[in-house]
Short mmCIF file of C-alpha atoms and ligand atoms in Angstrom, two decimals:
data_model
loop_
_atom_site.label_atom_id
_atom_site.label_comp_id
_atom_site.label_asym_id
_atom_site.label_seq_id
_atom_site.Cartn_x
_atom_site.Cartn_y
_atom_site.Cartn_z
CA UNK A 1 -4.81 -77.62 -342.94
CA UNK A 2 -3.38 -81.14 -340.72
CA UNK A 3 -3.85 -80.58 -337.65
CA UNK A 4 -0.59 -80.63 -335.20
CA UNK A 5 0.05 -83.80 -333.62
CA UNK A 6 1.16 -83.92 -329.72
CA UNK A 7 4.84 -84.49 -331.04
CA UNK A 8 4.85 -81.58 -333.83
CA UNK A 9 3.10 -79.24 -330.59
CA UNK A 10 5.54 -80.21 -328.49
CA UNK A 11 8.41 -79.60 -330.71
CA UNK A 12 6.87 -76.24 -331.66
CA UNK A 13 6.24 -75.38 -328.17
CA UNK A 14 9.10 -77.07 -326.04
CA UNK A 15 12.14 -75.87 -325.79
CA UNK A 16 14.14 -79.45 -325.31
CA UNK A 17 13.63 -82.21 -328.19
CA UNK A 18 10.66 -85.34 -327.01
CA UNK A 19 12.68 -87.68 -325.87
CA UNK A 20 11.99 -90.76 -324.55
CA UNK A 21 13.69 -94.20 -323.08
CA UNK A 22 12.39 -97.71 -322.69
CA UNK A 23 13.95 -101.22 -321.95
CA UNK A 24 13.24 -104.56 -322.95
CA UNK A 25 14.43 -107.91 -321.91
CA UNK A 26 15.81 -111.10 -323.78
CA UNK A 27 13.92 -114.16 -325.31
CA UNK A 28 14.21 -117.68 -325.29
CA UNK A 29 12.18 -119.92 -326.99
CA UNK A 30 11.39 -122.94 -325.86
CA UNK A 31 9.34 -123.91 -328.86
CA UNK A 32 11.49 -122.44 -331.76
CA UNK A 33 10.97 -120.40 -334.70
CA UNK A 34 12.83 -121.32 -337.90
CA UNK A 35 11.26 -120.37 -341.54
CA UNK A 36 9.32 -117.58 -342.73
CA UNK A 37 5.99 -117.72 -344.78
CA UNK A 38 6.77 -114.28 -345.82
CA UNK A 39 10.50 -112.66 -345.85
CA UNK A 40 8.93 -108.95 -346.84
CA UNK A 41 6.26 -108.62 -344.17
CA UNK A 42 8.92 -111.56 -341.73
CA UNK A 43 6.00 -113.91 -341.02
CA UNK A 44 6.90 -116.60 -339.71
CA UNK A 45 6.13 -120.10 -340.94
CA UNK A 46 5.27 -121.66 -337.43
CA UNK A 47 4.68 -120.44 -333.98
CA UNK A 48 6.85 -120.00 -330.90
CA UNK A 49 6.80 -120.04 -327.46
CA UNK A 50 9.47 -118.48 -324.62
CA UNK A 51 10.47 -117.03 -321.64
CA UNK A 52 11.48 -113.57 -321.12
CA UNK A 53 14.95 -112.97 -318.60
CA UNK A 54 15.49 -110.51 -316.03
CA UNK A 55 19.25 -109.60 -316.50
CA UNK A 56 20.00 -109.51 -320.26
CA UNK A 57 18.33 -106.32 -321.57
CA UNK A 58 18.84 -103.73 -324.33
CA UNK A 59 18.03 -100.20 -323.39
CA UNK A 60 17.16 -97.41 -326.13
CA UNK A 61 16.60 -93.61 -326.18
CA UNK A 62 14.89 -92.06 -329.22
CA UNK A 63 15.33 -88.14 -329.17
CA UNK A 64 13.57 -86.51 -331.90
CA UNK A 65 15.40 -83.94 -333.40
CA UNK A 66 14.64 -81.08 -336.12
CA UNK A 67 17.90 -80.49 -336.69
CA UNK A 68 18.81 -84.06 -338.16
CA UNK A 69 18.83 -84.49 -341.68
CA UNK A 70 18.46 -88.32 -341.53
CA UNK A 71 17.70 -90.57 -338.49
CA UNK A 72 21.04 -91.69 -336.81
CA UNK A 73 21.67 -94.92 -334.61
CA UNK A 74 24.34 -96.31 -332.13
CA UNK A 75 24.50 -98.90 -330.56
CA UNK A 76 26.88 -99.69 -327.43
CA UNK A 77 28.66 -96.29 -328.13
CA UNK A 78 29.13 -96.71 -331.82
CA UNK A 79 27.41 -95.54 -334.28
CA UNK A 80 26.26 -98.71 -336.47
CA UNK A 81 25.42 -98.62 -340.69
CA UNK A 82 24.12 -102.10 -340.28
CA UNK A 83 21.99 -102.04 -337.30
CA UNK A 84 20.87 -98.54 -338.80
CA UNK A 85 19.45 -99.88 -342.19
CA UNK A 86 17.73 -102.69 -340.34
CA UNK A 87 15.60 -100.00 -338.02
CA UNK A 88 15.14 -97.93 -340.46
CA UNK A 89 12.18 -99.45 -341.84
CA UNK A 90 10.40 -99.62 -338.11
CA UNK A 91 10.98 -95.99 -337.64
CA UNK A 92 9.30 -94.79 -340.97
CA UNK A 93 5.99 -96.68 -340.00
CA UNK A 94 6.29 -95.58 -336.84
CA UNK A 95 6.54 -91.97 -337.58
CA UNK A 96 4.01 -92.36 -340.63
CA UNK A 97 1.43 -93.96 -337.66
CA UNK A 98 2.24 -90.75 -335.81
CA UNK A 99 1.74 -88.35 -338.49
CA UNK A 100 5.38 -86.52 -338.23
CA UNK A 101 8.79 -86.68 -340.05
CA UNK A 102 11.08 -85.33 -337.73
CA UNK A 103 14.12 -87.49 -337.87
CA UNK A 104 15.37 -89.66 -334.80
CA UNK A 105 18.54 -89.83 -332.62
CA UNK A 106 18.31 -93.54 -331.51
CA UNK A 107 21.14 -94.42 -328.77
CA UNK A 108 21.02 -98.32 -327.60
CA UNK A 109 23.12 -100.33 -325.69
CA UNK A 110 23.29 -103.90 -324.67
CA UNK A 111 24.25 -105.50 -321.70
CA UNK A 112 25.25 -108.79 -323.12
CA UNK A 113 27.17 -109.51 -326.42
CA UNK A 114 25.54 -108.79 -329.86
CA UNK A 115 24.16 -111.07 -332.12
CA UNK A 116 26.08 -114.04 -330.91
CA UNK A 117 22.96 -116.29 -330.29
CA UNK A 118 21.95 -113.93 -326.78
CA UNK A 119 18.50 -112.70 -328.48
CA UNK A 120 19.91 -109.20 -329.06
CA UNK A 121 17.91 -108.30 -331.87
CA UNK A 122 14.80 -109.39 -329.66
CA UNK A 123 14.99 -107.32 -326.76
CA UNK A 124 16.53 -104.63 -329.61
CA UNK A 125 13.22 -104.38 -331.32
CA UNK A 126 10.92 -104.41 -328.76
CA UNK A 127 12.89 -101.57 -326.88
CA UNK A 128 12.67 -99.73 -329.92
CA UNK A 129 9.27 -99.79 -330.65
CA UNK A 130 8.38 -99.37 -326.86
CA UNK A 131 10.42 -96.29 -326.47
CA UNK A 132 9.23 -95.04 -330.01
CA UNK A 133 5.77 -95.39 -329.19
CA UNK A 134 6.40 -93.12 -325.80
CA UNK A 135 8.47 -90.82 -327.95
CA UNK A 136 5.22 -90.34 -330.63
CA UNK A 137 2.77 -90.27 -327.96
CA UNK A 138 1.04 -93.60 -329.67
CA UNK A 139 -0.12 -95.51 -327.25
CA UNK A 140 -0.36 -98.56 -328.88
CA UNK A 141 -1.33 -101.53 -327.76
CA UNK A 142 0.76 -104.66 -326.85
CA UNK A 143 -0.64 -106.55 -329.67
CA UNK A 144 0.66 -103.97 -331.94
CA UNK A 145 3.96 -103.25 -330.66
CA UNK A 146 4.18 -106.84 -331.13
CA UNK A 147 3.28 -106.89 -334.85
CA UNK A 148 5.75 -103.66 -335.05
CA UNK A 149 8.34 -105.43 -333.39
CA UNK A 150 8.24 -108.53 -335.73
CA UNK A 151 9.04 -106.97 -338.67
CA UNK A 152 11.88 -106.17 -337.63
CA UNK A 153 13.02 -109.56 -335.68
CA UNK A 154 10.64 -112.38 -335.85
CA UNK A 155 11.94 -112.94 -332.06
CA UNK A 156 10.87 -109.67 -330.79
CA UNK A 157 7.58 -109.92 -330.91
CA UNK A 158 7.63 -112.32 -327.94
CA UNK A 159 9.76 -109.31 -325.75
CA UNK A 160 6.85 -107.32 -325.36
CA UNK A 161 5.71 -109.88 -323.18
CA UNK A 162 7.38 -110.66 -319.64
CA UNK A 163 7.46 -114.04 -318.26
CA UNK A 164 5.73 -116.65 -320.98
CA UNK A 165 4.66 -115.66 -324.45
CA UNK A 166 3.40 -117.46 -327.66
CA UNK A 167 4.24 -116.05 -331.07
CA UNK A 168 1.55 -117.02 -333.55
CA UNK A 169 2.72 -117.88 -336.94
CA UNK A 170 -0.92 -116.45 -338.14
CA UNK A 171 -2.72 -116.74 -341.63
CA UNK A 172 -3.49 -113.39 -342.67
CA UNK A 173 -1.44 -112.02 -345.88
CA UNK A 174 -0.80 -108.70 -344.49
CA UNK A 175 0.41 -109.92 -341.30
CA UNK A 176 -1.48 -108.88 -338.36
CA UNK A 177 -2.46 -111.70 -337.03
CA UNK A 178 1.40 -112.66 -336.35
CA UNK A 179 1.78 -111.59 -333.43
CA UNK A 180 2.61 -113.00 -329.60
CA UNK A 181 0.58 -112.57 -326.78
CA UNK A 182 0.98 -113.27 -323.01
CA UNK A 183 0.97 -117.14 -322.18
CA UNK A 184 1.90 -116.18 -317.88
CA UNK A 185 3.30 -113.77 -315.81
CA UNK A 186 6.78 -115.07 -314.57
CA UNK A 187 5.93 -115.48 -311.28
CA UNK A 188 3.44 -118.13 -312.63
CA UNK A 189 6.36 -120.36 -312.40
CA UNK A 190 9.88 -119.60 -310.84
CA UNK A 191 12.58 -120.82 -313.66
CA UNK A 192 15.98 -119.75 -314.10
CA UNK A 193 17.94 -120.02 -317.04
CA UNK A 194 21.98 -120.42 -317.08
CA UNK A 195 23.52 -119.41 -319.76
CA UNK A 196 26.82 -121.23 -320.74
CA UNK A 197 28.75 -118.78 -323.17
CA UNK A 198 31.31 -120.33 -325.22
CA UNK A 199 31.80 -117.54 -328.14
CA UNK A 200 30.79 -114.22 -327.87
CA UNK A 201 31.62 -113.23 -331.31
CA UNK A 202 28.71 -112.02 -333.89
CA UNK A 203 27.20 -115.80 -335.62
CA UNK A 204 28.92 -116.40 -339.25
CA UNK A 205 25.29 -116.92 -340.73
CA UNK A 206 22.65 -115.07 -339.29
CA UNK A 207 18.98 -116.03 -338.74
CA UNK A 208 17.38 -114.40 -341.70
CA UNK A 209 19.80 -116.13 -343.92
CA UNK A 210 19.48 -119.37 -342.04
CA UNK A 211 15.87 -119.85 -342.57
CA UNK A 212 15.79 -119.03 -346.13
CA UNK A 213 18.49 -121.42 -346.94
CA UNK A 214 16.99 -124.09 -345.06
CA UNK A 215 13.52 -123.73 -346.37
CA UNK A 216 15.09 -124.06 -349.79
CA UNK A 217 16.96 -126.58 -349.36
CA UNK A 218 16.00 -128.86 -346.70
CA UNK A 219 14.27 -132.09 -347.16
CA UNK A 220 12.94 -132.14 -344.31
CA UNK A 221 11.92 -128.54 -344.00
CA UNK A 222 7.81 -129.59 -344.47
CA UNK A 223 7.88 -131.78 -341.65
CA UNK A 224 9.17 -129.30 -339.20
CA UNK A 225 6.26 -127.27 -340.03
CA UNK A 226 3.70 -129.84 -339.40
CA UNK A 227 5.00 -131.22 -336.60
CA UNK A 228 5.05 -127.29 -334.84
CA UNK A 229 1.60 -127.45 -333.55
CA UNK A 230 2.16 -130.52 -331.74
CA UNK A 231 4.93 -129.09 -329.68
CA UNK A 232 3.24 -125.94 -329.60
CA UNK A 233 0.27 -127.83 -327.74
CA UNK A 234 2.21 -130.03 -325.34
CA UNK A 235 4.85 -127.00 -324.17
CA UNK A 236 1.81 -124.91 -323.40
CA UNK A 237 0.59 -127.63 -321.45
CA UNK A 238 3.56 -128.05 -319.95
CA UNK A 239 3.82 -124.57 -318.58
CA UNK A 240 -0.26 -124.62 -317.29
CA UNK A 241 0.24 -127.58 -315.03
CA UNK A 242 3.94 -126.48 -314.13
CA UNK A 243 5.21 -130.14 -315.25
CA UNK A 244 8.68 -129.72 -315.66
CA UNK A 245 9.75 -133.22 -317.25
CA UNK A 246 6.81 -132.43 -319.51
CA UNK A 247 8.35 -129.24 -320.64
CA UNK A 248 11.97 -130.33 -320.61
CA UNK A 249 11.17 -133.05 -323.10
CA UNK A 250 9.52 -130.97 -325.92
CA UNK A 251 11.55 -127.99 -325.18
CA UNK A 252 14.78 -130.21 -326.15
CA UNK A 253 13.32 -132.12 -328.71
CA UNK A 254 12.60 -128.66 -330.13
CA UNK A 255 15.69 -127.15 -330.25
CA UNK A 256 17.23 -130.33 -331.32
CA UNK A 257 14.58 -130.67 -334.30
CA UNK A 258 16.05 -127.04 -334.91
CA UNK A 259 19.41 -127.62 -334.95
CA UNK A 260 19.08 -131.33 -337.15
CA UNK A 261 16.48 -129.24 -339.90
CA UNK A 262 19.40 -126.33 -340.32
CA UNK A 263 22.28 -128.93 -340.56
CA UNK A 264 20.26 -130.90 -342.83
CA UNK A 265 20.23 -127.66 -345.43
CA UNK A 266 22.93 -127.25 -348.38
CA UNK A 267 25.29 -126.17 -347.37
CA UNK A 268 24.30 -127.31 -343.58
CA UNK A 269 24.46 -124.86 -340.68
CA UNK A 270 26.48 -125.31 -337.81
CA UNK A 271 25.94 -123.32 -335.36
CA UNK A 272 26.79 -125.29 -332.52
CA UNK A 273 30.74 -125.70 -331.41
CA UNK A 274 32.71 -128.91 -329.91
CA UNK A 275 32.07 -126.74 -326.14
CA UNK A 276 27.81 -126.49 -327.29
CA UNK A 277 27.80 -130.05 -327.68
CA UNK A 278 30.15 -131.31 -324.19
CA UNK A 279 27.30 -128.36 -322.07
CA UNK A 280 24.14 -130.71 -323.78
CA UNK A 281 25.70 -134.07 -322.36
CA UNK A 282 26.53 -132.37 -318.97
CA UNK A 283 22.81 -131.26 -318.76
CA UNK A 284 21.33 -135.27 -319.44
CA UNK A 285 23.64 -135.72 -317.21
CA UNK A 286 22.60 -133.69 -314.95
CA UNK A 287 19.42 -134.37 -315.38
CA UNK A 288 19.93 -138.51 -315.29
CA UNK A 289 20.83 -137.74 -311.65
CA UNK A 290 17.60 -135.92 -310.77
CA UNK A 291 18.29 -132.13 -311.45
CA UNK A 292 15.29 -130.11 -312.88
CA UNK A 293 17.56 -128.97 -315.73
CA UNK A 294 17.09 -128.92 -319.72
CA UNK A 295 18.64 -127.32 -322.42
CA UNK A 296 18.11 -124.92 -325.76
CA UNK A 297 20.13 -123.49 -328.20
CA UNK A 298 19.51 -120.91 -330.36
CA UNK A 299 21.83 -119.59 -334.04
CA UNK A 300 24.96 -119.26 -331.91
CA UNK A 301 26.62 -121.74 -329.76
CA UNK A 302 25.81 -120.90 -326.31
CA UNK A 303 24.17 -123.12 -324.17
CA UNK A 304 21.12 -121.76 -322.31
CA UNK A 305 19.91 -124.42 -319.61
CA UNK A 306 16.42 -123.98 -317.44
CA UNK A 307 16.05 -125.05 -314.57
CA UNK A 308 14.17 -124.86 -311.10
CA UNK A 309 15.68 -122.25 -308.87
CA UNK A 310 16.58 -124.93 -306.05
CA UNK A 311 19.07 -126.28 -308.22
CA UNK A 312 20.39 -123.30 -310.60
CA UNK A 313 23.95 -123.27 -308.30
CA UNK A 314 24.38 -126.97 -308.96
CA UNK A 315 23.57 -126.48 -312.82
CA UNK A 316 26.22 -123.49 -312.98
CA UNK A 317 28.82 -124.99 -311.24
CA UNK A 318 28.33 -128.41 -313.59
CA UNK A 319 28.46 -125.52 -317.25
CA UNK A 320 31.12 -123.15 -315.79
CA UNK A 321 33.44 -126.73 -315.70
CA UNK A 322 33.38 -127.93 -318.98
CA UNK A 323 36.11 -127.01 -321.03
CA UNK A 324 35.39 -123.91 -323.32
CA UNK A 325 32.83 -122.03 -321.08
CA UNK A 326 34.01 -118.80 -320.92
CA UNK A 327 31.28 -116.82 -318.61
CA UNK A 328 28.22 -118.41 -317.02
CA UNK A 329 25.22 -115.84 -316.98
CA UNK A 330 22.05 -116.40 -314.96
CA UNK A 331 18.81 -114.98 -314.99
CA UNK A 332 15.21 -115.76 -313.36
CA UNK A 333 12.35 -114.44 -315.43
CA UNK A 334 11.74 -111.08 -316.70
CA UNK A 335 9.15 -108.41 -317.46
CA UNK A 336 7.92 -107.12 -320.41
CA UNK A 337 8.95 -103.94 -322.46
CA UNK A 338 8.27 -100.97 -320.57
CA UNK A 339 9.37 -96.92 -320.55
CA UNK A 340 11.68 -95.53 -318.09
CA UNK A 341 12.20 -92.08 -316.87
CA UNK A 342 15.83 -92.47 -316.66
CA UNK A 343 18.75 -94.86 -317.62
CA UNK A 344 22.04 -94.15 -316.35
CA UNK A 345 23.72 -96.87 -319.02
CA UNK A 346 22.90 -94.68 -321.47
CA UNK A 347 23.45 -90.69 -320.43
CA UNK A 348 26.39 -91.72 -319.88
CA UNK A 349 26.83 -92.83 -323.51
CA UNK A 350 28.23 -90.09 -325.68
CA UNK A 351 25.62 -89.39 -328.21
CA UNK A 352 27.00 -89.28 -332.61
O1 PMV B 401 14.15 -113.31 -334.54
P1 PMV B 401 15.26 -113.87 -335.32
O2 PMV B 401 15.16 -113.55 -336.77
O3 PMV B 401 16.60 -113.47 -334.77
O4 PMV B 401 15.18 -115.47 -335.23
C1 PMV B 401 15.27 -116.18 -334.02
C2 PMV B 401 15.58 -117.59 -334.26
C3 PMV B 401 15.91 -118.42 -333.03
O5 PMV B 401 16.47 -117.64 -332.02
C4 PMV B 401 16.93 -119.46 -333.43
C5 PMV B 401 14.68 -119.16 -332.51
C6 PMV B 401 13.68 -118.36 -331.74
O6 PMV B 401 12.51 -118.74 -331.76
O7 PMV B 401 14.05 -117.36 -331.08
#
């Protein structure tokens, strides 16, 4: 006979269902991922690197329940079809890992908009698999929360992490060897990010769909790939000897490589919008005049520019004036995914 598992003792012996919360933070990357070596297993082609922020988070509950006849999801007070077929898959491995079936109440919320180029599905994934792996007594390690994470959003992998992490794009065919690890705390280095948002509505092409069309049809879609490592090397550099002109030139080159390989796909992807481009000539500018300050962007059109902490009032009142900024968000650097014991976002969320 199997023997009972913590969760299946638990839920024979307790009178309340295991429940459990966790939170994890936003990603940037500096270094960027675009293209997948594998869309099953969502390997990704190249490596990454980014910074984790302190004030955009998603925060999850799992509850499981006996009574559910299928695993149910909502997100910011809604109960979500989409969101629920794309977690799906992370919560059958999970609970296969743990050795139960009981089915899952998963309540999330955000506190920044949804899939509009924010990272949502990043700090989504890793909060799910954190607060999962409380709820199934696991204990996994970060390395494979990380791999857990990934399938779901390539991104997430790097939430686990706080401050500085590298995604590596990995070799191995079943995938275990993509995975991010820690590159720094964030106090190793004090950066702040403002965040110029322009659009908060959900991106017309998403990133899965992005990457596939551009590795299909982009010329220049094998050059990207080789020319990852490079960046890869000098941005970690960059970040050991705390050189921020270092940084703030392969950081932008990135992103702009980014943005010129996915336009440069048929049909080409425009994520950017006439505000995107009038924040990227205010930050040279900025920057021509001596202010630490550089930009990314990721599939959405908001603006999201780093900079040292001395200047970050400067650098937000310079985004919050051009034309088409709707909100200016800022952030230092944040921590990794971790469990709470209690979340008042979300018990005050009415649960499906
Ligand atoms: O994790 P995904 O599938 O949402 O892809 C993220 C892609 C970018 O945000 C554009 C780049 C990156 O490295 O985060």
């Amino acid at each position: 006979m199997a023997t009972a598992t913590t969760t299946d003792r638990h839920m024979i012996e307790g009178t309340t269902n295991p429940s459990a919360l966790a939170v994890a933070h936003a990603n940037f990357a500096l270094i960027k991922y675009w293209g997948k070596r594998d869309v099953a297993l969502n390997l990704p082609d190249v490596g990454s690197i980014s910074i984790t922020l302190e004030a955009l988070w998603t925060k999850t509950r799992v509850t499981l329940d006996t009574t559910l006849a299928d695993d149910a999801f909502e997100l910011d007070g809604r109960s979500d079809a989409d969101a629920a077929r794309r977690v799906s898959g992370t919560l059958a491995q999970m609970r296969k890992m743990a050795g139960v079936e009981t089915r899952a109440r998963i309540v999330s919320c955000n506190n920044f908009p949804t899939g509009a180029g924010l990272a949502s599905s990043a700090s989504g994934f890793a909060a799910l698999v954190t607060a999962l792996d409380c709820a199934l007594s696991l204990g996994l390690s970060p390395a494979r929360l990380s791999e857990l994470a990934r399938m779901g959003s390539g991104s997430a992998a790097r939430s686990i992490y706080g401050g500085f992490a590298e995604m590596q794009r990995g070799g191995r065919v079943d995938g275990s060897d993509s995975v991010a690890h820690a590159l720094h705390e964030r106090d190793f280095w004090a950066l702040e990010v403002v965040i110029a948002v322009s659009d908060r509505r959900r991106k017309a092409v998403g990133s899965t769909e992005g990457m596939l069309r551009t590795a299909r049809t982009s010329p220049f879609y094998s050059a990207w790939v080789e020319n990852q490592a490079l960046d890869l090397a000098l941005a970690r550099r960059a970040i050991a000897q705390r050189d921020f002109e270092a940084l703030a030139d392969v950081s932008e080159a990135s992103a702009l490589a980014m943005h010129g390989l996915a336009m440069s796909a048929r049909p080409g992807l425009l994520y950017f919008n006439a505000t995107t481009m009038e924040c990227l000539h205010r930050v040279r500018a900025l920057r021509a005049r001596g202010i630490a300050v550089f930009f990314t962007v990721d599939a959405g059109p908001q603006v999201k520019a780093v900079c040292l902490p001395a200047h970050a009032d400067e650098v937000a009142d310079a985004l919050a004036d051009v034309a088409g900024v709707g909100e200016v968000l800022r952030s230092g650097l944040g921590p990794g995914a971790h469990c709470l014991r209690s979340c008042p976002e979300l018990d005050s969320e009415p649960i499906a």
